[in-house]
PDB file of C-alpha atoms and ligand atoms in Angstrom:
ATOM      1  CA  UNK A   1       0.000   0.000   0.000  1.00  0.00           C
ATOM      2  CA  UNK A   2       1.357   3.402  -1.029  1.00  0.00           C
ATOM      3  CA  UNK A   3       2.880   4.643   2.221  1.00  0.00           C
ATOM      4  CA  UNK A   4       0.956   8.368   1.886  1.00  0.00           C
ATOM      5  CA  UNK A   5      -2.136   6.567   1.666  1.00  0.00           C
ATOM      6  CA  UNK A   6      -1.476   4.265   4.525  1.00  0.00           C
ATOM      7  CA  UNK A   7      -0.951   7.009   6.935  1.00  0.00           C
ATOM      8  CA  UNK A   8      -3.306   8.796   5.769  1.00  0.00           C
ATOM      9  CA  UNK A   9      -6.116   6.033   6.202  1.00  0.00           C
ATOM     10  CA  UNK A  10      -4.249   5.300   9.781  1.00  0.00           C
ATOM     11  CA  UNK A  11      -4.981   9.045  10.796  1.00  0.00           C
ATOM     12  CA  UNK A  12      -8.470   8.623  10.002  1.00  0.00           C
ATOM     13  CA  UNK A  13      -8.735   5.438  12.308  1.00  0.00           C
ATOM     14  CA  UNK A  14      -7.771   7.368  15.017  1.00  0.00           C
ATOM     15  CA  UNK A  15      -9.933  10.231  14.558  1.00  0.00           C
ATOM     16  CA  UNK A  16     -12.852   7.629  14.404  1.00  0.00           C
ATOM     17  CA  UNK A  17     -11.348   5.998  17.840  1.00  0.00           C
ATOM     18  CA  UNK A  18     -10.985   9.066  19.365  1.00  0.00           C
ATOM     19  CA  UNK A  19     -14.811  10.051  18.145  1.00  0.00           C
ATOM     20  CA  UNK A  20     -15.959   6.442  19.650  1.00  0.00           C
ATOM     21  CA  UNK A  21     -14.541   7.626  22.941  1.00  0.00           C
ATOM     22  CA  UNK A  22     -16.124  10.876  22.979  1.00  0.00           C
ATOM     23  CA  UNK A  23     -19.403   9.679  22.117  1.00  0.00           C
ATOM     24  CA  UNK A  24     -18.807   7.126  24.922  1.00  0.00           C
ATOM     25  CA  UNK A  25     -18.013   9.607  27.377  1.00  0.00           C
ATOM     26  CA  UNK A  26     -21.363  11.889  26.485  1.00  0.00           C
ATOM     27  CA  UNK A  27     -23.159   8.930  26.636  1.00  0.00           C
ATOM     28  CA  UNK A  28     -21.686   8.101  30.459  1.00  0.00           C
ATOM     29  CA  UNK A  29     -22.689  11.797  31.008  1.00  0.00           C
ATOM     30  CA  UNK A  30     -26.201  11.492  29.744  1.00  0.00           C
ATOM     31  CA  UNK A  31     -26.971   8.081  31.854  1.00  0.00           C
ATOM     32  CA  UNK A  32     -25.760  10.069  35.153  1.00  0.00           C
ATOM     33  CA  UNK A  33     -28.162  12.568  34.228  1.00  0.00           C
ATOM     34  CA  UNK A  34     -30.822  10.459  34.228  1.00  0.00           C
ATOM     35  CA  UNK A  35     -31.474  10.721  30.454  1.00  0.00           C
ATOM     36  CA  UNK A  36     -31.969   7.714  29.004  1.00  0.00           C
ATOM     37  CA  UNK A  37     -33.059   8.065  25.543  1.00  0.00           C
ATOM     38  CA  UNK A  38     -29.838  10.541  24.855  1.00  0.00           C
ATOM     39  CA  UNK A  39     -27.423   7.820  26.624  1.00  0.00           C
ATOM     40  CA  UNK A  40     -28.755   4.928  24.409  1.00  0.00           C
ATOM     41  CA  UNK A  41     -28.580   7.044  21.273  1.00  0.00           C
ATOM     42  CA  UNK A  42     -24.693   8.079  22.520  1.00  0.00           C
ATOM     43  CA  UNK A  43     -24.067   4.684  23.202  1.00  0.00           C
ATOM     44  CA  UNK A  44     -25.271   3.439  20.040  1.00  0.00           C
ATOM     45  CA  UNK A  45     -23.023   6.288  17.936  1.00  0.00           C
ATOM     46  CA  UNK A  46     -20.010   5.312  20.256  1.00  0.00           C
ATOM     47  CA  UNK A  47     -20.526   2.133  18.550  1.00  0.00           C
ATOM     48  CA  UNK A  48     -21.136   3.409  15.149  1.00  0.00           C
ATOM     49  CA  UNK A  49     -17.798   5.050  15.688  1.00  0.00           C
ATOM     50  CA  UNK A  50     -15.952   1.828  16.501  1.00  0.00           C
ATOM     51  CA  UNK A  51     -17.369   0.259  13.781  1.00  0.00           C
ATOM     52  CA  UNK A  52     -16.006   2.977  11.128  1.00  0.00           C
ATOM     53  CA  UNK A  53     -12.733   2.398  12.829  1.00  0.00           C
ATOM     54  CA  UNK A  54     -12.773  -1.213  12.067  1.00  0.00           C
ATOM     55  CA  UNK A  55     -14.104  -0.677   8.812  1.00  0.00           C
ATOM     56  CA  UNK A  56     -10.817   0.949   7.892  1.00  0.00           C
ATOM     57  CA  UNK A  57      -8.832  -1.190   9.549  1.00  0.00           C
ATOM     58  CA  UNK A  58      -9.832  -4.021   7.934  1.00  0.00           C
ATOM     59  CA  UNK A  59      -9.128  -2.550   4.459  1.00  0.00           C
ATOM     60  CA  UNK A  60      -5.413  -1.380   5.419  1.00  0.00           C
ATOM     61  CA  UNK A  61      -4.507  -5.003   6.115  1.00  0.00           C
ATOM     62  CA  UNK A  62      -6.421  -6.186   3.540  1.00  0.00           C
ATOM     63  CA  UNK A  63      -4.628  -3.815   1.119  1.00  0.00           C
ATOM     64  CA  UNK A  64      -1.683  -4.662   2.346  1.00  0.00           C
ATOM     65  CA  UNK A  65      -0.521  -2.388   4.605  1.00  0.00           C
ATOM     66  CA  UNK A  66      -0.644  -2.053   8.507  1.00  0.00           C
ATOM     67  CA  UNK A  67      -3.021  -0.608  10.474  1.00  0.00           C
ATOM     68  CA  UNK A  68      -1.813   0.869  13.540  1.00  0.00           C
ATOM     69  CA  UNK A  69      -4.163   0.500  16.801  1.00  0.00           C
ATOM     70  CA  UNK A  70      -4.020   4.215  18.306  1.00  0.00           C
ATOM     71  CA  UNK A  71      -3.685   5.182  21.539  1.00  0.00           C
ATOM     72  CA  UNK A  72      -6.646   7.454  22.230  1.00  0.00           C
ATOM     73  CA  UNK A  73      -6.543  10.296  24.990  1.00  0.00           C
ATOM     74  CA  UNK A  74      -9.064  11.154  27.429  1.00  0.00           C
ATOM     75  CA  UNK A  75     -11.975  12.846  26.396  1.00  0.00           C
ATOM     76  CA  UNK A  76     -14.059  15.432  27.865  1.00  0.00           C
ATOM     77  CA  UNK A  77     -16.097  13.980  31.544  1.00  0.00           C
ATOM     78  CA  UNK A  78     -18.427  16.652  31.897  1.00  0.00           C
ATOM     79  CA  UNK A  79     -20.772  18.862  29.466  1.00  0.00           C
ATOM     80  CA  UNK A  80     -22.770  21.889  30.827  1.00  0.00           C
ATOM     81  CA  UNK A  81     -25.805  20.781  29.056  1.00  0.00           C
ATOM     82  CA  UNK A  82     -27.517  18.826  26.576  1.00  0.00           C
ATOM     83  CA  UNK A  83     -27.161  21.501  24.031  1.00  0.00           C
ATOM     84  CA  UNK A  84     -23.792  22.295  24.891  1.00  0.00           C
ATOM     85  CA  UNK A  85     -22.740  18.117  23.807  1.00  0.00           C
ATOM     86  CA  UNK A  86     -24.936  18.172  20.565  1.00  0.00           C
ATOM     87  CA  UNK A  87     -23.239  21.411  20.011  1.00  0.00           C
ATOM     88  CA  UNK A  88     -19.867  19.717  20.696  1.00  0.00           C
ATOM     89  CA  UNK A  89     -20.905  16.311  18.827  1.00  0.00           C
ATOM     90  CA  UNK A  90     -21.558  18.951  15.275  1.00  0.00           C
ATOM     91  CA  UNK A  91     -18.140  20.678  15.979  1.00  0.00           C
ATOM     92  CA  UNK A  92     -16.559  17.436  16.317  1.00  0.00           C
ATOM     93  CA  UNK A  93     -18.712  15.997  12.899  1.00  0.00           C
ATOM     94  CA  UNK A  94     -17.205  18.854  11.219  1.00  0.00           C
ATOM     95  CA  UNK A  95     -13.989  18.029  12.307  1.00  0.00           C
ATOM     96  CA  UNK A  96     -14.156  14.784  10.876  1.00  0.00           C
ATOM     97  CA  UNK A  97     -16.004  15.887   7.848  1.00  0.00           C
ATOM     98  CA  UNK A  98     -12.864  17.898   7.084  1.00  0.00           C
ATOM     99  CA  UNK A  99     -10.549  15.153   7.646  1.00  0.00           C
ATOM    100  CA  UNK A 100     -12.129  12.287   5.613  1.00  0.00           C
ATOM    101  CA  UNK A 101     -11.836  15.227   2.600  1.00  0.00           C
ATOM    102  CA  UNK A 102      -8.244  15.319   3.348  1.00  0.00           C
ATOM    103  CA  UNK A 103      -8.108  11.966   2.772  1.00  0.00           C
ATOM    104  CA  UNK A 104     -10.196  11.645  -0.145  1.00  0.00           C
ATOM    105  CA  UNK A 105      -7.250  14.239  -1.716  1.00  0.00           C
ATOM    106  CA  UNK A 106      -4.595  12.304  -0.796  1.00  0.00           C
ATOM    107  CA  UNK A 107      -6.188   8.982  -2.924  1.00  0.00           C
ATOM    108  CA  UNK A 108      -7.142  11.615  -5.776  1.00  0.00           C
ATOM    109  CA  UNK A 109      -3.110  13.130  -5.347  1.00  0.00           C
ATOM    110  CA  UNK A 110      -1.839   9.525  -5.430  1.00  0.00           C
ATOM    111  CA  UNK A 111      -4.011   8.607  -8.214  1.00  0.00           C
ATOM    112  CA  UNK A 112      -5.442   5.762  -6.020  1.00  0.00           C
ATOM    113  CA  UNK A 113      -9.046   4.835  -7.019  1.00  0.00           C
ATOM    114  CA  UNK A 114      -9.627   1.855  -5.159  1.00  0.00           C
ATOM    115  CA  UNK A 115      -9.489   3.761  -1.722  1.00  0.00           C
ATOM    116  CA  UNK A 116     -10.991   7.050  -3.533  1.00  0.00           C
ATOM    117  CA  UNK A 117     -13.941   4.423  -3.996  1.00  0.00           C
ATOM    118  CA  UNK A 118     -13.960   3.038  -0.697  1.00  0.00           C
ATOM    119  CA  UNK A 119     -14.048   6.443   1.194  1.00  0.00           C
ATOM    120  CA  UNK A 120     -17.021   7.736  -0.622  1.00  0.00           C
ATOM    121  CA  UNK A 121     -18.837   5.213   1.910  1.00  0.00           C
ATOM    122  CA  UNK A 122     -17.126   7.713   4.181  1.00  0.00           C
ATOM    123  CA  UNK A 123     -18.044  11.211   2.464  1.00  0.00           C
ATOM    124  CA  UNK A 124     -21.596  10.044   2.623  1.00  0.00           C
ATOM    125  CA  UNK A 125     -21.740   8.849   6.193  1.00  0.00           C
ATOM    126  CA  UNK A 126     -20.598  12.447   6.862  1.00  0.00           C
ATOM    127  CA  UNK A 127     -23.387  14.092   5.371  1.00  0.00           C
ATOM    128  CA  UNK A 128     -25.700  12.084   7.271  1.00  0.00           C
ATOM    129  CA  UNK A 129     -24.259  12.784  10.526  1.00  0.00           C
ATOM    130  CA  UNK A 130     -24.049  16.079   9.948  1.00  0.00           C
ATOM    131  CA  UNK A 131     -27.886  16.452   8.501  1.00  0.00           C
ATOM    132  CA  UNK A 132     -28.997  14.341  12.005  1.00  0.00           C
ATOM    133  CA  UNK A 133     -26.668  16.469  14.633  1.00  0.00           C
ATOM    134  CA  UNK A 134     -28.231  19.446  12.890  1.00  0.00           C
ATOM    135  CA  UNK A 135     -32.017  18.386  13.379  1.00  0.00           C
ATOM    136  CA  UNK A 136     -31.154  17.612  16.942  1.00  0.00           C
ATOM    137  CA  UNK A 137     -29.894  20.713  17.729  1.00  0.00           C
ATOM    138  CA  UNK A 138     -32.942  22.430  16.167  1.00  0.00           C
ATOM    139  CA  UNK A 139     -34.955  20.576  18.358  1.00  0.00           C
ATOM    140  CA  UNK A 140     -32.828  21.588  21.217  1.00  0.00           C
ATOM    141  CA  UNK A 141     -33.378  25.249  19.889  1.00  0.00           C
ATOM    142  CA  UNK A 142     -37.424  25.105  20.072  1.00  0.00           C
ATOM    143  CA  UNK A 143     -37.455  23.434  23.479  1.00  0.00           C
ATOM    144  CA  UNK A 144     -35.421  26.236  25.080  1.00  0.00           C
ATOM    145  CA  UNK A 145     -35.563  26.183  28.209  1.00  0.00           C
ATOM    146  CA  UNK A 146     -39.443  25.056  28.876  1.00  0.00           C
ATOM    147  CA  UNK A 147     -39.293  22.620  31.721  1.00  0.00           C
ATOM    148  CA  UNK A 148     -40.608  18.915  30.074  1.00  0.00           C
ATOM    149  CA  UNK A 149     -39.634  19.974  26.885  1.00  0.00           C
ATOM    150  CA  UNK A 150     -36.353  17.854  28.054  1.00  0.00           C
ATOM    151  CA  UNK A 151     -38.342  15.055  29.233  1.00  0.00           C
ATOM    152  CA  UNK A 152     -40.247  14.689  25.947  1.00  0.00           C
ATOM    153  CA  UNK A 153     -36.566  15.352  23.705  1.00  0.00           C
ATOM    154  CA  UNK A 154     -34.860  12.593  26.015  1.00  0.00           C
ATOM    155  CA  UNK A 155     -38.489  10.194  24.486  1.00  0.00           C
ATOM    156  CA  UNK A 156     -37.858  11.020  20.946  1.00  0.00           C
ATOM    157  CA  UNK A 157     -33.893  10.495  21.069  1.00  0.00           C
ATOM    158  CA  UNK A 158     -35.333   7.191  22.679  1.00  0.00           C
ATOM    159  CA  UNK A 159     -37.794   6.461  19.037  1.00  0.00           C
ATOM    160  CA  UNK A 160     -35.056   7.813  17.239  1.00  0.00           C
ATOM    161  CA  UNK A 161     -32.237   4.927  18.013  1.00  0.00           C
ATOM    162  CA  UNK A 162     -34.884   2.553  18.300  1.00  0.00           C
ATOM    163  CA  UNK A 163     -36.378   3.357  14.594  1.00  0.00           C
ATOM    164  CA  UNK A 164     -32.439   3.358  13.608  1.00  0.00           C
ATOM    165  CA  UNK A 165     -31.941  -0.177  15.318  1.00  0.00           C
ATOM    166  CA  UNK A 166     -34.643  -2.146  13.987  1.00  0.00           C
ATOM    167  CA  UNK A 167     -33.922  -0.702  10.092  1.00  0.00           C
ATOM    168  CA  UNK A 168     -30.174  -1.946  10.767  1.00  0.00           C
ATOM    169  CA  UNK A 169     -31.761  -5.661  11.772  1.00  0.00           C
ATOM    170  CA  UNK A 170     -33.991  -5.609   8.490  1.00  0.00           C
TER     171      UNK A 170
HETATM  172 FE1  OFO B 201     -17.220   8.280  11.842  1.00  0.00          FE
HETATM  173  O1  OFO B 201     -18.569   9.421  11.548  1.00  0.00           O
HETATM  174 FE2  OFO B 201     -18.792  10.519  13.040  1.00  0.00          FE
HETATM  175  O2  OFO B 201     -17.108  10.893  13.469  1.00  0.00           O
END
């Protein structure tokens, strides 16, 4: 595997280890704060995380090259408030919008099509994630702050990763 590509693609399974952790620790957060439906759906993208990690992982080795098993540092414990993580969980999206377009240059600079083709799996996944921390946040926005408008949000991030689950098992 052409060695710009390979650390390239290694980069990018660290950022998605590093957003696995993340999304682990706001999902920790959310359980303590007795938010259930907000902790599942964190839990559930902490996985989703992992599993983009692995998904380039396997291809490395499988291409031939190595992938290299990152140490990831500690993320954030504590978030002021619900908005305040979604609003963290979109700047971090962004983050690793920016970064899978990075690598999508290096494939197009290298003239490698194979990975070009296997990270648009990648570029799309973005735009979802993007579209879905956006419509949360939104959400977020008309609730304000009216008391039980968190209680009902914390129900329909509940349905949401439900809905999301039971597609995935069809
Ligand atoms: Fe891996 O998609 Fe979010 O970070």
């Amino acid at each position: 595997m052409n060695t710009h590509i390979e650390r390239a693609l290694n980069d990018q399974i660290n950022k998605e280890a590093s957003s696995s952790h993340y999304y682990l620790s706001m999902a920790s957060w959310a359980e303590t704060k007795g938010l259930a439906g907000t902790a599942l759906f964190m839990y559930t993208h902490s996985d989703e995380e992992r599993f983009h990690m692995l998904k380039l992982v396997k291809f490395v080795n499988e291409r031939g090259g190595k992938a290299i098993v990152p140490a990831i540092p500690q993320p954030p414990l504590e978030f002021d408030s619900v908005h305040k993580m979604f609003e963290a969980l979109l700047a971090h999206e962004l983050t690793v919008t920016q970064s899978i377009n990075d690598v999508v240059d290096v494939c197009l600079k290298e003239k490698d099509y194979t990975t070009h083709n296997f990270m648009q799996w990648y570029v799309a996944e973005q735009m979802e994630e993007e579209a879905l921390a956006r419509s949360i946040l939104d959400k977020l926005n008309l609730i304000g702050k009216e008391t039980g408008g968190m209680y009902l949000f914390d129900r329909e991030m509940l349905e949401i990763t439900n809905a999301s689950a039971s597609k995935t098992a069809k």
